[in-house]
């Protein structure tokens, strides 16, 4: 219940911010272009709060917080609605439809542009505050990553041309290359600080791998995801009973260094198959000890036999973050513009992959449930993380509204650009047909988003 309420709250807050900025862009430019604004509404449906300003505009917060609108004076609408008296010439001059086409273009484009500007501002805030993250250090490698020559302890400094100061940057940089099955160069440093370049052959990825699990399929496990090789409990009457103790940090088995709990199992199996005793090195209360031990055969629930010491790992929460993505206020300005540009290119690339079938639409189009859960998860990690997802949502909203689909801002811009070229407005019949097409497209997109929400979040 707490997660549900938190997700709903952050969805409402996020949509409120994004819609307010978007509609304010339309509002501000319309007023500067001499258009009378009748209503500025955040949300749809029944007004929960309304106030009429001295400028004559109704400012409204409505019951359904899934959008908003700016209602401007329009001559055609005035005559359709009728009235007790004919509008005066001065009032007609403030109508949207009487403004030159370049002013109408500016008013319509102002909403998406406001979202794009907000995206840059939010990234700037994220960089200045500083986003806590994990260092881009490799913990364990297998499959493609191991074949490429990556080693535990390597720090990934760049993926292709993109710098990767944190593990999140590594993930975001590797995902597009994985989706495109494109080989990519990694600039890495080993534990001693020696740099080298490693080519990761992502062309060998299977065709049907889960895009959401790309990093694991590649064979990369970050250092922070590893469980420390600390003994949590020693099982009575088994191999380690009376030898190891709770809290021991296992550092080596038979001379082989142990970096995490994952390293223990394979080494124990080797010891058991070899037979005899071996030395296990541990740290206990600040002292380094070398203890003699001999694994014993154990039987799993499925009947499979394996060699075991008889120890379990302690319960472990989330590892503390050990990296910080931060810039000074001045440095953050170009960094914010660069990040917004990079994310915009990646968004268009992802749309292209969805249309060409290189990525499933299920993982491309997100509905309100997915967005709500994501914003709640990001907000739970701190203000900088929340600003980062809010920036991405603002960017997505701005670009979505610029698509040339009727009923969206981009569709209106298309009509006005045609008018600019041909010298006369698009006919009402064409505009009406476009509205139906636009409604069908948006309805289909919303249906797909809700379907993806159900599949990804509600079906176990």
Coordinates of C-alpha atoms in Angstrom, one line a residue:
X1 CA 0.0 0.0 0.0
X2 CA 2.8 2.4 0.9
X3 CA 4.4 1.8 -2.5
X4 CA 1.1 2.4 -4.3
X5 CA 0.4 5.7 -2.4
X6 CA 4.0 6.8 -3.0
X7 CA 3.8 6.0 -6.7
X8 CA 0.5 7.8 -7.1
X9 CA 1.8 10.8 -5.3
X10 CA 5.0 11.2 -7.3
X11 CA 3.0 10.6 -10.6
X12 CA 0.7 13.5 -9.7
X13 CA 3.5 15.8 -8.6
X14 CA 5.5 15.0 -11.8
X15 CA 2.6 15.4 -14.2
X16 CA 1.7 18.6 -12.4
X17 CA 5.1 20.1 -12.9
X18 CA 5.5 19.0 -16.5
X19 CA 2.0 20.0 -17.6
X20 CA 2.2 23.4 -15.8
X21 CA 5.5 24.3 -17.5
X22 CA 4.2 23.0 -20.9
X23 CA 0.9 25.0 -20.7
X24 CA 2.7 28.1 -19.3
X25 CA 4.9 28.1 -22.4
X26 CA 1.7 28.4 -24.6
X27 CA 0.2 30.9 -22.2
X28 CA 3.2 33.2 -22.0
X29 CA 3.9 33.4 -25.7
X30 CA 0.1 33.8 -26.5
X31 CA 0.0 36.8 -24.2
X32 CA 3.1 38.3 -25.8
X33 CA 1.5 37.8 -29.2
X34 CA -1.6 39.7 -28.2
X35 CA -3.9 36.7 -27.9
X36 CA -6.6 36.8 -25.1
X37 CA -6.4 33.7 -22.9
X38 CA -9.7 32.6 -21.5
X39 CA -8.6 29.7 -19.3
X40 CA -5.4 28.2 -18.0
X41 CA -6.2 24.7 -16.7
X42 CA -4.0 22.1 -15.0
X43 CA -6.0 18.8 -15.3
X44 CA -9.3 18.0 -17.0
X45 CA -12.8 17.7 -15.9
X46 CA -14.6 19.3 -13.0
X47 CA -12.7 22.3 -11.5
X48 CA -11.5 21.7 -7.9
X49 CA -10.2 25.3 -7.6
X50 CA -10.7 28.3 -9.8
X51 CA -9.8 31.9 -9.7
X52 CA -10.3 34.7 -12.2
X53 CA -7.3 37.0 -12.6
X54 CA -7.4 40.7 -13.3
X55 CA -6.4 39.9 -16.9
X56 CA -9.8 38.1 -17.3
X57 CA -8.1 34.6 -17.5
X58 CA -9.6 31.8 -15.4
X59 CA -6.9 29.8 -13.6
X60 CA -8.1 26.3 -12.8
X61 CA -6.9 23.1 -11.1
X62 CA -9.2 20.3 -12.3
X63 CA -10.0 16.8 -11.0
X64 CA -8.2 14.6 -13.5
X65 CA -4.5 15.3 -13.3
X66 CA -3.5 13.7 -16.6
X67 CA -2.9 16.9 -18.7
X68 CA -4.0 20.4 -19.1
X69 CA -4.9 23.1 -21.6
X70 CA -4.8 26.8 -22.4
X71 CA -8.1 28.0 -24.0
X72 CA -7.5 31.0 -26.2
X73 CA -10.0 33.4 -27.7
X74 CA -10.9 32.0 -31.2
X75 CA -13.2 33.8 -33.6
X76 CA -14.6 30.6 -35.1
X77 CA -15.4 29.2 -31.7
X78 CA -17.1 32.5 -30.7
X79 CA -19.5 32.3 -33.6
X80 CA -20.2 28.6 -33.1
X81 CA -21.0 29.2 -29.4
X82 CA -23.3 32.1 -30.2
X83 CA -23.9 34.9 -27.7
X84 CA -26.1 37.8 -26.8
X85 CA -24.2 40.3 -28.9
X86 CA -21.7 40.2 -31.7
X87 CA -18.0 40.5 -30.6
X88 CA -16.4 43.9 -31.1
X89 CA -13.5 44.4 -33.5
X90 CA -11.1 45.1 -30.7
X91 CA -12.0 41.7 -29.1
X92 CA -11.7 39.9 -32.5
X93 CA -8.2 41.3 -32.9
X94 CA -7.2 39.4 -29.8
X95 CA -8.4 36.0 -31.2
X96 CA -5.9 33.3 -32.0
X97 CA -7.1 32.7 -35.6
X98 CA -6.6 36.3 -36.6
X99 CA -2.9 36.3 -35.7
X100 CA -0.2 36.0 -38.5
X101 CA 0.8 32.4 -39.1
X102 CA 4.3 32.9 -37.6
X103 CA 2.7 34.0 -34.3
X104 CA 0.5 30.9 -34.3
X105 CA 3.5 28.8 -34.9
X106 CA 5.4 30.5 -32.0
X107 CA 2.4 30.0 -29.6
X108 CA 2.0 26.3 -30.5
X109 CA 5.7 25.5 -30.4
X110 CA 6.2 27.3 -27.1
X111 CA 4.7 24.3 -25.0
X112 CA 7.2 21.7 -26.2
X113 CA 10.0 24.2 -26.2
X114 CA 9.2 25.0 -22.5
X115 CA 9.5 21.2 -21.7
X116 CA 12.8 21.0 -23.5
X117 CA 14.1 24.0 -21.6
X118 CA 12.9 22.5 -18.4
X119 CA 14.8 19.3 -19.2
X120 CA 18.0 21.2 -19.5
X121 CA 17.3 23.1 -16.2
X122 CA 16.5 19.9 -14.4
X123 CA 19.7 18.2 -15.6
X124 CA 21.6 21.3 -14.5
X125 CA 20.1 21.0 -11.0
X126 CA 20.9 17.3 -10.9
X127 CA 24.6 18.0 -11.7
X128 CA 24.9 20.8 -9.2
X129 CA 23.3 18.9 -6.4
X130 CA 25.2 15.7 -7.3
X131 CA 23.7 12.3 -8.0
X132 CA 25.0 9.6 -5.7
X133 CA 25.8 6.4 -7.5
X134 CA 28.1 3.4 -7.7
X135 CA 31.6 3.4 -9.0
X136 CA 31.9 1.8 -12.5
X137 CA 34.0 -1.1 -11.2
X138 CA 33.5 -4.7 -12.5
X139 CA 32.9 -7.3 -9.8
X140 CA 32.5 -10.5 -11.9
X141 CA 32.7 -11.4 -15.6
X142 CA 31.5 -14.3 -17.6
X143 CA 30.3 -15.0 -21.2
X144 CA 30.9 -12.1 -23.6
X145 CA 32.6 -9.9 -21.1
X146 CA 35.0 -12.7 -20.0
X147 CA 35.8 -13.5 -23.7
X148 CA 36.6 -9.8 -24.3
X149 CA 39.2 -9.9 -21.6
X150 CA 37.5 -7.8 -18.9
X151 CA 38.7 -8.7 -15.4
X152 CA 37.2 -8.3 -11.9
X153 CA 38.4 -5.0 -10.5
X154 CA 38.5 -3.2 -13.8
X155 CA 37.1 0.3 -13.8
X156 CA 35.2 1.2 -17.0
X157 CA 36.1 4.8 -17.8
X158 CA 34.3 5.1 -21.2
X159 CA 31.9 3.1 -23.4
X160 CA 32.7 4.2 -27.0
X161 CA 33.0 8.0 -26.9
X162 CA 30.8 8.4 -23.8
X163 CA 32.5 8.9 -20.5
X164 CA 31.2 6.7 -17.7
X165 CA 31.9 8.2 -14.3
X166 CA 29.3 5.9 -12.6
X167 CA 27.9 2.4 -13.1
X168 CA 24.5 3.9 -14.2
X169 CA 26.3 5.6 -17.1
X170 CA 27.9 2.3 -18.0
X171 CA 24.5 0.7 -18.2
X172 CA 22.9 3.5 -20.2
X173 CA 25.8 3.5 -22.7
X174 CA 25.9 -0.2 -23.2
X175 CA 22.2 -0.7 -23.7
X176 CA 22.0 1.0 -27.2
X177 CA 25.0 -0.9 -28.4
X178 CA 23.5 -4.2 -27.1
X179 CA 20.1 -3.5 -28.8
X180 CA 21.9 -2.8 -32.1
X181 CA 24.3 -5.8 -31.7
X182 CA 27.2 -3.4 -32.3
X183 CA 30.7 -4.1 -31.1
X184 CA 31.9 -1.4 -28.8
X185 CA 35.2 -0.3 -27.3
X186 CA 35.6 0.1 -23.6
X187 CA 38.3 2.2 -22.1
X188 CA 39.2 0.5 -18.8
X189 CA 41.7 0.7 -16.0
X190 CA 42.8 -2.3 -14.0
X191 CA 43.2 -2.4 -10.2
X192 CA 46.8 -1.0 -10.5
X193 CA 45.6 2.0 -12.6
X194 CA 47.0 0.7 -15.9
X195 CA 44.7 1.7 -18.8
X196 CA 43.8 -0.3 -21.9
X197 CA 41.0 -0.7 -24.5
X198 CA 38.8 -3.7 -24.7
X199 CA 36.5 -4.5 -27.6
X200 CA 33.2 -5.9 -26.4
X201 CA 31.8 -8.1 -29.3
X202 CA 28.0 -7.4 -28.8
X203 CA 27.3 -8.7 -32.3
X204 CA 27.3 -12.2 -30.7
X205 CA 24.3 -11.4 -28.4
X206 CA 21.3 -13.8 -29.0
X207 CA 18.4 -12.4 -31.0
X208 CA 15.8 -12.9 -28.4
X209 CA 17.6 -11.7 -25.2
X210 CA 15.6 -9.6 -22.7
X211 CA 16.5 -6.0 -23.3
X212 CA 15.8 -5.2 -19.6
X213 CA 18.5 -7.7 -18.6
X214 CA 21.2 -6.7 -21.2
X215 CA 24.0 -6.2 -18.7
X216 CA 23.6 -9.6 -17.2
X217 CA 23.4 -11.2 -20.6
X218 CA 26.6 -9.5 -21.6
X219 CA 28.2 -11.1 -18.5
X220 CA 28.9 -8.1 -16.4
X221 CA 28.3 -8.0 -12.7
X222 CA 29.2 -4.7 -10.9
X223 CA 31.3 -4.8 -7.7
X224 CA 28.5 -3.3 -5.6
X225 CA 26.2 -6.2 -6.5
X226 CA 28.6 -8.7 -5.0
X227 CA 28.0 -10.1 -1.6
X228 CA 31.1 -9.8 0.6
X229 CA 32.7 -13.1 1.6
X230 CA 31.7 -12.7 5.2
X231 CA 30.5 -15.8 7.2
X232 CA 27.0 -15.2 8.4
X233 CA 26.3 -18.6 10.1
X234 CA 28.2 -21.8 10.6
X235 CA 26.1 -25.0 10.3
X236 CA 26.6 -27.4 13.2
X237 CA 28.5 -30.6 12.6
X238 CA 29.6 -29.7 9.1
X239 CA 33.0 -29.0 7.6
X240 CA 33.5 -25.4 9.0
X241 CA 32.0 -26.2 12.4
X242 CA 34.6 -25.3 15.1
X243 CA 37.0 -23.8 12.4
X244 CA 35.2 -20.7 11.0
X245 CA 33.2 -18.2 13.0
X246 CA 30.4 -15.8 12.3
X247 CA 31.9 -12.5 11.0
X248 CA 35.0 -14.1 9.5
X249 CA 36.0 -12.4 6.2
X250 CA 37.3 -15.2 3.8
X251 CA 40.2 -13.7 1.8
X252 CA 41.6 -16.8 0.1
X253 CA 41.0 -20.5 -0.4
X254 CA 44.0 -22.7 -1.1
X255 CA 46.0 -19.6 -2.2
X256 CA 43.3 -18.4 -4.6
X257 CA 42.1 -14.8 -3.7
X258 CA 38.4 -14.5 -2.7
X259 CA 36.8 -11.2 -3.6
X260 CA 33.1 -12.0 -2.9
X261 CA 30.7 -14.7 -1.8
X262 CA 30.3 -15.8 -5.4
X263 CA 34.0 -16.9 -5.5
X264 CA 33.7 -19.4 -2.7
X265 CA 31.5 -22.0 -4.3
X266 CA 33.7 -22.8 -7.4
X267 CA 36.9 -23.0 -5.2
X268 CA 35.2 -25.3 -2.7
X269 CA 34.1 -27.6 -5.5
X270 CA 37.7 -27.8 -6.8
X271 CA 38.9 -28.6 -3.3
X272 CA 36.3 -31.4 -2.9
X273 CA 37.2 -33.0 -6.3
X274 CA 40.9 -32.8 -5.5
X275 CA 40.4 -34.4 -2.0
X276 CA 42.3 -33.8 1.2
X277 CA 42.6 -30.6 3.3
X278 CA 43.5 -27.1 2.3
X279 CA 44.2 -23.8 3.9
X280 CA 41.5 -21.1 4.1
X281 CA 42.6 -17.6 5.0
X282 CA 40.4 -15.3 6.9
X283 CA 40.3 -12.0 8.7
X284 CA 38.9 -12.2 12.3
X285 CA 38.9 -9.3 14.7
X286 CA 41.7 -7.5 12.8
X287 CA 43.9 -10.6 12.7
X288 CA 44.8 -12.7 9.6
X289 CA 44.4 -16.4 10.2
X290 CA 45.2 -19.5 8.0
X291 CA 43.0 -22.4 9.0
X292 CA 43.0 -26.0 7.7
X293 CA 39.6 -27.3 6.3
X294 CA 38.3 -30.1 4.3
X295 CA 34.9 -29.8 2.4
X296 CA 32.2 -32.5 2.8
X297 CA 29.6 -33.7 0.4
X298 CA 26.1 -32.2 0.9
X299 CA 22.8 -33.0 -0.8
X300 CA 20.6 -30.2 -2.3
X301 CA 16.8 -30.3 -2.2
X302 CA 16.8 -31.6 -5.8
X303 CA 19.0 -34.6 -4.9
X304 CA 22.1 -33.1 -6.4
X305 CA 25.3 -33.6 -4.4
X306 CA 28.0 -30.9 -4.0
X307 CA 30.9 -30.1 -1.9
X308 CA 30.2 -27.6 1.0
X309 CA 31.9 -25.9 3.9
X310 CA 28.6 -25.5 5.8
X311 CA 28.5 -21.7 6.0
X312 CA 25.9 -19.2 4.9
X313 CA 26.2 -15.5 4.0
X314 CA 24.7 -12.8 6.2
X315 CA 21.6 -10.9 5.2
X316 CA 22.8 -7.9 3.2
X317 CA 21.0 -4.7 2.4
X318 CA 21.8 -2.3 -0.5
X319 CA 25.5 -1.5 -0.7
X320 CA 26.4 2.1 0.2
X321 CA 27.0 4.3 -2.9
X322 CA 30.6 5.1 -3.5
X323 CA 30.6 7.6 -6.4
X324 CA 29.0 11.1 -7.0
X325 CA 28.2 12.6 -10.4
X326 CA 28.6 16.3 -9.7
X327 CA 29.7 19.5 -11.5
X328 CA 30.1 23.1 -10.4
X329 CA 27.3 25.6 -11.3
X330 CA 29.3 26.8 -14.4
X331 CA 30.5 23.4 -15.5
X332 CA 27.0 22.0 -15.2
X333 CA 25.6 24.3 -17.9
X334 CA 27.3 22.7 -20.9
X335 CA 27.0 19.3 -19.2
X336 CA 23.2 19.8 -18.9
X337 CA 22.9 20.8 -22.6
X338 CA 25.1 17.8 -23.6
X339 CA 23.1 15.4 -21.5
X340 CA 19.8 16.7 -22.9
X341 CA 21.1 16.4 -26.5
X342 CA 22.4 12.9 -25.8
X343 CA 19.1 11.7 -24.3
X344 CA 17.1 13.2 -27.2
X345 CA 19.2 11.3 -29.7
X346 CA 18.8 8.1 -27.7
X347 CA 15.0 8.7 -27.5
X348 CA 14.7 9.1 -31.3
X349 CA 17.0 6.1 -31.8
X350 CA 14.8 4.0 -29.5
X351 CA 11.7 5.0 -31.4
X352 CA 13.4 4.0 -34.6
X353 CA 14.3 0.6 -33.1
X354 CA 10.7 0.1 -32.1
X355 CA 9.5 0.8 -35.6
X356 CA 12.1 -1.5 -37.2
X357 CA 11.5 -4.3 -34.7
X358 CA 14.9 -4.3 -33.2
X359 CA 13.4 -3.7 -29.8
X360 CA 10.0 -4.8 -28.5
X361 CA 7.3 -2.2 -28.2
X362 CA 6.5 -3.7 -24.9
X363 CA 9.7 -2.2 -23.5
X364 CA 9.5 1.1 -25.4
X365 CA 6.0 2.5 -24.6
X366 CA 5.4 3.0 -20.9
X367 CA 2.0 3.7 -19.3
X368 CA 1.1 5.6 -16.1
X369 CA 1.7 2.6 -13.8
X370 CA 5.3 2.1 -15.0
X371 CA 6.0 5.8 -14.9
X372 CA 4.5 6.1 -11.4
X373 CA 6.6 3.2 -10.1
X374 CA 9.7 4.6 -11.7
X375 CA 9.3 8.1 -10.3
X376 CA 8.6 6.7 -6.9
X377 CA 11.8 4.5 -7.1
X378 CA 13.9 7.5 -8.3
X379 CA 12.5 9.8 -5.7
X380 CA 13.3 7.3 -3.0
X381 CA 17.0 7.6 -3.9
X382 CA 17.2 11.4 -3.4
X383 CA 16.4 14.7 -5.0
X384 CA 19.1 14.4 -7.7
X385 CA 17.8 11.1 -8.9
X386 CA 14.2 12.5 -9.0
X387 CA 15.4 15.5 -11.0
X388 CA 17.0 13.1 -13.5
X389 CA 13.8 11.1 -14.2
X390 CA 11.8 14.3 -14.2
X391 CA 14.2 15.7 -16.9
X392 CA 13.7 12.6 -19.0
X393 CA 9.9 12.8 -18.7
X394 CA 10.0 16.4 -19.7
X395 CA 12.2 15.6 -22.7
X396 CA 9.8 12.8 -23.7
X397 CA 6.8 15.1 -23.4
X398 CA 8.4 17.8 -25.4
X399 CA 9.4 15.5 -28.2
X400 CA 6.1 13.6 -28.2
X401 CA 4.2 16.8 -28.6
X402 CA 6.4 17.8 -31.6
X403 CA 5.5 14.7 -33.5
X404 CA 3.4 15.6 -36.6
X405 CA 0.3 13.9 -35.3
X406 CA -3.0 15.9 -35.5
X407 CA -4.4 17.0 -32.1
X408 CA -0.8 17.2 -30.8
X409 CA 1.2 20.4 -31.0
X410 CA 3.3 18.9 -33.8
X411 CA 0.1 18.3 -35.9
X412 CA -0.9 21.9 -35.6
X413 CA 2.6 23.1 -36.5
X414 CA 2.3 20.9 -39.6
X415 CA -0.9 22.6 -40.6
X416 CA 0.6 26.1 -40.1
X417 CA 3.8 25.2 -42.0
X418 CA 1.6 24.1 -44.9
X419 CA -0.3 27.4 -44.7
X420 CA 3.0 29.2 -44.6
X421 CA 4.0 27.5 -47.9
X422 CA 0.7 27.6 -49.8
X423 CA -0.4 31.0 -48.6
X424 CA -3.8 29.9 -47.3
X425 CA -5.1 27.9 -44.3
X426 CA -5.7 24.1 -44.6
X427 CA -9.3 23.4 -45.4
X428 CA -11.7 22.5 -42.5
X429 CA -12.4 19.1 -44.1
X430 CA -8.6 18.2 -44.1
X431 CA -8.3 19.4 -40.5
X432 CA -11.4 17.4 -39.4
X433 CA -10.0 14.3 -41.1
X434 CA -6.7 14.9 -39.4
X435 CA -8.3 15.2 -36.0
X436 CA -9.9 11.7 -36.5
X437 CA -6.6 10.2 -37.5
X438 CA -4.9 11.9 -34.6
X439 CA -7.4 10.6 -32.1
X440 CA -7.1 7.1 -33.5
X441 CA -3.3 7.2 -33.2
X442 CA -3.3 8.6 -29.7
X443 CA -6.0 6.1 -28.6
X444 CA -3.9 3.3 -30.0
X445 CA -0.8 4.6 -28.3
X446 CA -2.6 4.9 -25.0
X447 CA -4.1 1.4 -25.4
X448 CA -0.6 0.0 -26.0
X449 CA 0.8 1.9 -23.0
X450 CA -2.0 0.5 -20.7
X451 CA -1.5 -3.0 -22.1
X452 CA 2.3 -2.8 -21.4
X453 CA 1.4 -1.6 -17.9
X454 CA -0.8 -4.6 -17.3
X455 CA 1.8 -7.1 -18.7
X456 CA 4.8 -5.6 -17.0
X457 CA 3.3 -4.7 -13.6
X458 CA 0.0 -6.5 -12.9
X459 CA 0.5 -10.0 -14.4
X460 CA 2.6 -12.2 -12.1

